[in-house]
JSON list of C-alpha atoms in Angstrom, two decimals:
[
{"chain": "A", "resi": 135, "resn": "MET", "atom": "CA", "xyz": [-5.29, -1.47, -26.90]},
{"chain": "A", "resi": 136, "resn": "ASN", "atom": "CA", "xyz": [-3.97, 0.17, -30.06]},
{"chain": "A", "resi": 137, "resn": "ALA", "atom": "CA", "xyz": [-1.54, -1.66, -32.32]},
{"chain": "A", "resi": 138, "resn": "PHE", "atom": "CA", "xyz": [1.34, 0.76, -31.65]},
{"chain": "A", "resi": 139, "resn": "VAL", "atom": "CA", "xyz": [1.18, 0.23, -27.90]},
{"chain": "A", "resi": 140, "resn": "THR", "atom": "CA", "xyz": [0.83, -3.53, -28.30]},
{"chain": "A", "resi": 141, "resn": "GLN", "atom": "CA", "xyz": [3.80, -3.76, -30.70]},
{"chain": "A", "resi": 142, "resn": "ALA", "atom": "CA", "xyz": [5.94, -1.48, -28.52]},
{"chain": "A", "resi": 143, "resn": "ALA", "atom": "CA", "xyz": [5.09, -3.50, -25.44]},
{"chain": "A", "resi": 144, "resn": "LYS", "atom": "CA", "xyz": [5.90, -6.77, -27.20]},
{"chain": "A", "resi": 145, "resn": "ALA", "atom": "CA", "xyz": [9.19, -5.32, -28.45]},
{"chain": "A", "resi": 146, "resn": "ASN", "atom": "CA", "xyz": [10.12, -4.49, -24.85]},
{"chain": "A", "resi": 147, "resn": "ASN", "atom": "CA", "xyz": [9.15, -7.98, -23.65]},
{"chain": "A", "resi": 148, "resn": "ALA", "atom": "CA", "xyz": [6.41, -6.42, -21.56]},
{"chain": "A", "resi": 149, "resn": "PHE", "atom": "CA", "xyz": [3.40, -8.22, -20.25]},
{"chain": "A", "resi": 150, "resn": "VAL", "atom": "CA", "xyz": [0.56, -7.41, -22.62]},
{"chain": "A", "resi": 151, "resn": "PRO", "atom": "CA", "xyz": [-2.83, -7.99, -21.06]},
{"chain": "A", "resi": 152, "resn": "THR", "atom": "CA", "xyz": [-5.15, -10.15, -23.08]},
{"chain": "A", "resi": 153, "resn": "GLU", "atom": "CA", "xyz": [-8.69, -11.31, -22.69]},
{"chain": "A", "resi": 154, "resn": "ILE", "atom": "CA", "xyz": [-9.29, -13.54, -19.70]},
{"chain": "A", "resi": 155, "resn": "SER", "atom": "CA", "xyz": [-8.49, -17.04, -20.84]},
{"chain": "A", "resi": 156, "resn": "PRO", "atom": "CA", "xyz": [-11.42, -19.40, -21.09]},
{"chain": "A", "resi": 157, "resn": "VAL", "atom": "CA", "xyz": [-12.01, -21.59, -18.09]},
{"chain": "A", "resi": 158, "resn": "ALA", "atom": "CA", "xyz": [-11.58, -25.30, -18.59]},
{"chain": "A", "resi": 159, "resn": "PRO", "atom": "CA", "xyz": [-14.91, -27.05, -19.30]},
{"chain": "A", "resi": 160, "resn": "VAL", "atom": "CA", "xyz": [-14.60, -29.10, -16.12]},
{"chain": "A", "resi": 161, "resn": "MET", "atom": "CA", "xyz": [-14.90, -25.89, -14.10]},
{"chain": "A", "resi": 162, "resn": "ASP", "atom": "CA", "xyz": [-18.62, -25.33, -14.01]},
{"chain": "A", "resi": 163, "resn": "ASN", "atom": "CA", "xyz": [-18.72, -24.33, -10.35]},
{"chain": "A", "resi": 164, "resn": "GLU", "atom": "CA", "xyz": [-19.16, -20.55, -9.94]},
{"chain": "A", "resi": 165, "resn": "ILE", "atom": "CA", "xyz": [-16.57, -20.43, -7.14]},
{"chain": "A", "resi": 166, "resn": "ASP", "atom": "CA", "xyz": [-14.00, -22.15, -9.36]},
{"chain": "A", "resi": 167, "resn": "VAL", "atom": "CA", "xyz": [-14.74, -19.85, -12.28]},
{"chain": "A", "resi": 168, "resn": "LEU", "atom": "CA", "xyz": [-14.45, -16.67, -10.19]},
{"chain": "A", "resi": 169, "resn": "ALA", "atom": "CA", "xyz": [-11.36, -17.98, -8.38]},
{"chain": "A", "resi": 170, "resn": "ARG", "atom": "CA", "xyz": [-9.70, -18.66, -11.75]},
{"chain": "A", "resi": 171, "resn": "TYR", "atom": "CA", "xyz": [-10.54, -15.15, -12.98]},
{"chain": "A", "resi": 172, "resn": "TRP", "atom": "CA", "xyz": [-9.20, -13.75, -9.70]},
{"chain": "A", "resi": 173, "resn": "GLN", "atom": "CA", "xyz": [-5.91, -15.67, -10.10]},
{"chain": "A", "resi": 174, "resn": "GLU", "atom": "CA", "xyz": [-5.50, -14.43, -13.66]},
{"chain": "A", "resi": 175, "resn": "ALA", "atom": "CA", "xyz": [-6.25, -10.84, -12.64]},
{"chain": "A", "resi": 176, "resn": "LYS", "atom": "CA", "xyz": [-3.74, -11.04, -9.76]},
{"chain": "A", "resi": 177, "resn": "GLU", "atom": "CA", "xyz": [-1.10, -12.37, -12.14]},
{"chain": "A", "resi": 178, "resn": "ALA", "atom": "CA", "xyz": [-1.77, -9.58, -14.66]},
{"chain": "A", "resi": 179, "resn": "GLU", "atom": "CA", "xyz": [-1.66, -7.04, -11.83]},
{"chain": "A", "resi": 180, "resn": "ALA", "atom": "CA", "xyz": [1.71, -8.39, -10.62]},
{"chain": "A", "resi": 181, "resn": "HIS", "atom": "CA", "xyz": [3.16, -8.19, -14.14]},
{"chain": "A", "resi": 182, "resn": "ALA", "atom": "CA", "xyz": [1.85, -4.65, -14.60]},
{"chain": "A", "resi": 183, "resn": "LYS", "atom": "CA", "xyz": [3.27, -3.55, -11.25]},
{"chain": "A", "resi": 184, "resn": "GLU", "atom": "CA", "xyz": [6.66, -5.12, -12.02]},
{"chain": "A", "resi": 185, "resn": "ARG", "atom": "CA", "xyz": [6.76, -3.33, -15.38]},
{"chain": "A", "resi": 186, "resn": "ARG", "atom": "CA", "xyz": [5.72, 0.01, -13.84]},
{"chain": "A", "resi": 187, "resn": "LEU", "atom": "CA", "xyz": [8.42, -0.25, -11.16]},
{"chain": "A", "resi": 188, "resn": "ASN", "atom": "CA", "xyz": [11.01, -1.10, -13.80]},
{"chain": "A", "resi": 189, "resn": "ILE", "atom": "CA", "xyz": [9.98, 1.96, -15.83]},
{"chain": "A", "resi": 190, "resn": "GLU", "atom": "CA", "xyz": [10.06, 4.14, -12.68]},
{"chain": "A", "resi": 191, "resn": "THR", "atom": "CA", "xyz": [13.64, 2.98, -12.06]},
{"chain": "A", "resi": 192, "resn": "GLN", "atom": "CA", "xyz": [14.59, 3.90, -15.62]},
{"chain": "A", "resi": 193, "resn": "ILE", "atom": "CA", "xyz": [12.94, 7.32, -15.23]},
{"chain": "A", "resi": 194, "resn": "THR", "atom": "CA", "xyz": [14.80, 8.06, -11.98]},
{"chain": "A", "resi": 195, "resn": "GLU", "atom": "CA", "xyz": [18.07, 6.99, -13.60]},
{"chain": "A", "resi": 196, "resn": "LEU", "atom": "CA", "xyz": [17.40, 9.30, -16.55]},
{"chain": "A", "resi": 197, "resn": "VAL", "atom": "CA", "xyz": [15.96, 12.30, -14.67]},
{"chain": "A", "resi": 198, "resn": "GLY", "atom": "CA", "xyz": [17.75, 11.88, -11.37]},
{"chain": "A", "resi": 199, "resn": "VAL", "atom": "CA", "xyz": [16.28, 12.15, -7.91]},
{"chain": "A", "resi": 200, "resn": "SER", "atom": "CA", "xyz": [17.32, 14.29, -4.98]},
{"chain": "A", "resi": 201, "resn": "ASP", "atom": "CA", "xyz": [17.50, 12.96, -1.43]},
{"chain": "A", "resi": 202, "resn": "GLU", "atom": "CA", "xyz": [14.57, 15.13, -0.49]},
{"chain": "A", "resi": 203, "resn": "GLY", "atom": "CA", "xyz": [12.63, 17.28, -2.91]},
{"chain": "A", "resi": 204, "resn": "THR", "atom": "CA", "xyz": [11.46, 17.40, -6.51]},
{"chain": "A", "resi": 205, "resn": "THR", "atom": "CA", "xyz": [13.42, 17.05, -9.74]},
{"chain": "A", "resi": 206, "resn": "ASN", "atom": "CA", "xyz": [11.63, 17.99, -12.99]},
{"chain": "A", "resi": 207, "resn": "ALA", "atom": "CA", "xyz": [12.29, 17.06, -16.60]},
{"chain": "A", "resi": 208, "resn": "GLU", "atom": "CA", "xyz": [10.41, 17.58, -19.85]},
{"chain": "A", "resi": 209, "resn": "GLY", "atom": "CA", "xyz": [10.27, 15.69, -23.09]},
{"chain": "A", "resi": 210, "resn": "HIS", "atom": "CA", "xyz": [8.39, 16.74, -26.21]},
{"chain": "A", "resi": 211, "resn": "LEU", "atom": "CA", "xyz": [5.13, 15.24, -24.96]},
{"chain": "A", "resi": 212, "resn": "PHE", "atom": "CA", "xyz": [5.46, 14.72, -21.21]},
{"chain": "A", "resi": 213, "resn": "LYS", "atom": "CA", "xyz": [6.58, 16.44, -18.05]},
{"chain": "A", "resi": 214, "resn": "VAL", "atom": "CA", "xyz": [8.09, 14.10, -15.50]},
{"chain": "A", "resi": 215, "resn": "LYS", "atom": "CA", "xyz": [8.97, 14.73, -11.88]},
{"chain": "A", "resi": 216, "resn": "THR", "atom": "CA", "xyz": [10.74, 12.57, -9.36]},
{"chain": "A", "resi": 217, "resn": "VAL", "atom": "CA", "xyz": [10.27, 13.22, -5.68]},
{"chain": "A", "resi": 218, "resn": "GLY", "atom": "CA", "xyz": [12.92, 12.15, -3.20]},
{"chain": "A", "resi": 219, "resn": "LYS", "atom": "CA", "xyz": [11.72, 11.39, 0.30]},
{"chain": "A", "resi": 220, "resn": "LEU", "atom": "CA", "xyz": [13.28, 10.47, 3.60]},
{"chain": "A", "resi": 221, "resn": "THR", "atom": "CA", "xyz": [11.44, 8.44, 6.19]},
{"chain": "A", "resi": 222, "resn": "ARG", "atom": "CA", "xyz": [12.09, 9.60, 9.73]},
{"chain": "A", "resi": 223, "resn": "SER", "atom": "CA", "xyz": [10.96, 7.83, 12.87]},
{"chain": "A", "resi": 224, "resn": "LEU", "atom": "CA", "xyz": [11.55, 8.18, 16.58]},
{"chain": "A", "resi": 225, "resn": "ASP", "atom": "CA", "xyz": [12.71, 5.70, 19.15]},
{"chain": "A", "resi": 226, "resn": "ASP", "atom": "CA", "xyz": [9.69, 6.18, 21.41]},
{"chain": "A", "resi": 227, "resn": "SER", "atom": "CA", "xyz": [11.14, 4.60, 24.53]},
{"chain": "A", "resi": 228, "resn": "ALA", "atom": "CA", "xyz": [14.45, 6.49, 24.24]},
{"chain": "A", "resi": 229, "resn": "ILE", "atom": "CA", "xyz": [12.80, 9.87, 23.79]},
{"chain": "A", "resi": 230, "resn": "GLN", "atom": "CA", "xyz": [10.32, 9.20, 26.60]},
{"chain": "A", "resi": 231, "resn": "SER", "atom": "CA", "xyz": [13.12, 8.30, 29.01]},
{"chain": "A", "resi": 232, "resn": "ASP", "atom": "CA", "xyz": [15.04, 11.51, 28.15]},
{"chain": "A", "resi": 233, "resn": "TRP", "atom": "CA", "xyz": [11.97, 13.77, 27.80]},
{"chain": "A", "resi": 234, "resn": "ASP", "atom": "CA", "xyz": [12.49, 15.81, 30.98]},
{"chain": "A", "resi": 235, "resn": "LYS", "atom": "CA", "xyz": [16.10, 16.60, 29.99]},
{"chain": "A", "resi": 236, "resn": "LEU", "atom": "CA", "xyz": [15.32, 17.75, 26.44]},
{"chain": "A", "resi": 237, "resn": "PRO", "atom": "CA", "xyz": [15.24, 21.45, 25.49]},
{"chain": "A", "resi": 238, "resn": "ASP", "atom": "CA", "xyz": [11.86, 22.89, 24.51]},
{"chain": "A", "resi": 239, "resn": "GLU", "atom": "CA", "xyz": [13.06, 23.33, 20.91]},
{"chain": "A", "resi": 240, "resn": "ILE", "atom": "CA", "xyz": [13.51, 19.56, 20.66]},
{"chain": "A", "resi": 241, "resn": "LYS", "atom": "CA", "xyz": [10.18, 18.85, 22.37]},
{"chain": "A", "resi": 242, "resn": "LYS", "atom": "CA", "xyz": [8.41, 20.97, 19.75]},
{"chain": "A", "resi": 243, "resn": "CYS", "atom": "CA", "xyz": [9.63, 18.55, 17.08]},
{"chain": "A", "resi": 244, "resn": "VAL", "atom": "CA", "xyz": [7.78, 15.63, 18.67]},
{"chain": "A", "resi": 245, "resn": "LYS", "atom": "CA", "xyz": [4.08, 14.85, 18.31]},
{"chain": "A", "resi": 246, "resn": "TRP", "atom": "CA", "xyz": [2.40, 12.32, 20.54]},
{"chain": "A", "resi": 247, "resn": "LYS", "atom": "CA", "xyz": [-0.38, 10.44, 18.84]},
{"chain": "A", "resi": 248, "resn": "PRO", "atom": "CA", "xyz": [-2.61, 8.01, 20.70]},
{"chain": "A", "resi": 249, "resn": "SER", "atom": "CA", "xyz": [-3.30, 4.73, 18.98]},
{"chain": "A", "resi": 250, "resn": "LEU", "atom": "CA", "xyz": [-5.77, 1.98, 19.69]},
{"chain": "A", "resi": 251, "resn": "ASP", "atom": "CA", "xyz": [-4.57, -1.30, 21.20]},
{"chain": "A", "resi": 252, "resn": "THR", "atom": "CA", "xyz": [-7.04, -3.69, 19.57]},
{"chain": "A", "resi": 253, "resn": "LYS", "atom": "CA", "xyz": [-5.98, -6.67, 21.69]},
{"chain": "A", "resi": 254, "resn": "ASN", "atom": "CA", "xyz": [-6.74, -4.81, 24.92]},
{"chain": "A", "resi": 255, "resn": "LEU", "atom": "CA", "xyz": [-9.97, -3.44, 23.44]},
{"chain": "A", "resi": 256, "resn": "ARG", "atom": "CA", "xyz": [-11.16, -6.99, 22.75]},
{"chain": "A", "resi": 257, "resn": "SER", "atom": "CA", "xyz": [-10.25, -7.99, 26.32]},
{"chain": "A", "resi": 258, "resn": "LEU", "atom": "CA", "xyz": [-12.20, -4.99, 27.62]},
{"chain": "A", "resi": 259, "resn": "GLU", "atom": "CA", "xyz": [-15.20, -6.00, 25.52]},
{"chain": "A", "resi": 260, "resn": "ALA", "atom": "CA", "xyz": [-15.01, -9.55, 26.88]},
{"chain": "A", "resi": 261, "resn": "MET", "atom": "CA", "xyz": [-14.41, -8.71, 30.55]},
{"chain": "A", "resi": 262, "resn": "ARG", "atom": "CA", "xyz": [-15.85, -5.24, 31.16]},
{"chain": "A", "resi": 263, "resn": "ASP", "atom": "CA", "xyz": [-18.64, -4.63, 28.70]},
{"chain": "A", "resi": 264, "resn": "ASP", "atom": "CA", "xyz": [-19.84, -1.83, 31.01]},
{"chain": "A", "resi": 265, "resn": "LEU", "atom": "CA", "xyz": [-16.78, 0.21, 29.96]},
{"chain": "A", "resi": 266, "resn": "VAL", "atom": "CA", "xyz": [-17.22, -0.34, 26.22]},
{"chain": "A", "resi": 267, "resn": "PRO", "atom": "CA", "xyz": [-19.58, 2.67, 25.80]},
{"chain": "A", "resi": 268, "resn": "VAL", "atom": "CA", "xyz": [-17.01, 4.88, 27.55]},
{"chain": "A", "resi": 269, "resn": "MET", "atom": "CA", "xyz": [-14.29, 3.76, 25.13]},
{"chain": "A", "resi": 270, "resn": "ALA", "atom": "CA", "xyz": [-16.65, 3.91, 22.14]},
{"chain": "A", "resi": 271, "resn": "GLN", "atom": "CA", "xyz": [-17.14, 7.65, 22.52]},
{"chain": "A", "resi": 272, "resn": "TYR", "atom": "CA", "xyz": [-13.48, 8.14, 21.59]},
{"chain": "A", "resi": 273, "resn": "MET", "atom": "CA", "xyz": [-13.47, 5.76, 18.61]},
{"chain": "A", "resi": 274, "resn": "THR", "atom": "CA", "xyz": [-14.73, 5.70, 15.07]},
{"chain": "A", "resi": 275, "resn": "THR", "atom": "CA", "xyz": [-15.44, 2.23, 13.73]},
{"chain": "A", "resi": 276, "resn": "LYS", "atom": "CA", "xyz": [-16.09, 1.52, 10.08]},
{"chain": "A", "resi": 277, "resn": "PRO", "atom": "CA", "xyz": [-15.83, -1.59, 7.94]},
{"chain": "A", "resi": 278, "resn": "ALA", "atom": "CA", "xyz": [-12.57, -2.21, 6.11]},
{"chain": "A", "resi": 279, "resn": "LYS", "atom": "CA", "xyz": [-12.20, -3.81, 2.69]},
{"chain": "A", "resi": 280, "resn": "PRO", "atom": "CA", "xyz": [-12.59, -7.57, 3.09]},
{"chain": "A", "resi": 281, "resn": "SER", "atom": "CA", "xyz": [-9.66, -9.68, 2.03]},
{"chain": "A", "resi": 282, "resn": "VAL", "atom": "CA", "xyz": [-9.93, -12.55, -0.42]},
{"chain": "A", "resi": 283, "resn": "SER", "atom": "CA", "xyz": [-7.46, -15.35, -0.88]},
{"chain": "A", "resi": 284, "resn": "VAL", "atom": "CA", "xyz": [-7.53, -18.15, -3.42]},
{"chain": "A", "resi": 285, "resn": "GLU", "atom": "CA", "xyz": [-5.48, -21.30, -3.36]},
{"chain": "A", "resi": 286, "resn": "VAL", "atom": "CA", "xyz": [-5.43, -24.35, -5.56]},
{"chain": "A", "resi": 287, "resn": "LYS", "atom": "CA", "xyz": [-6.63, -27.56, -3.89]}
]
């Protein structure tokens, strides 16, 4: 990290990442060493995220943000844009109960997307393994990122 960035970050009371602190001599177990490094990395990540979110708030206050759409601004060195978004969701049961009464123009605004019920899939696997191949032809299964948690004893 260059000196200017380090000094500027310190002046703004920002978290400045450093080398991973040495592990206490008593920790010679590989699990303890890696768990300590993991804890320190998570802490640094949390500080970095908090700082980034704080800066994003300052940018949106300076540049502005529309309810929905893009706002652009330029400095001497950077172009910045803020994008306003709205999250819209449907009340599935309400729209299903009124579906037959809705005009076609409204119906065109609704997409129906099937989703997998994992609990029922596991029951099917346990009770009707003969049907698993039928269900499997409609599914894609791939490994997800494993989770890791560390806690102090």
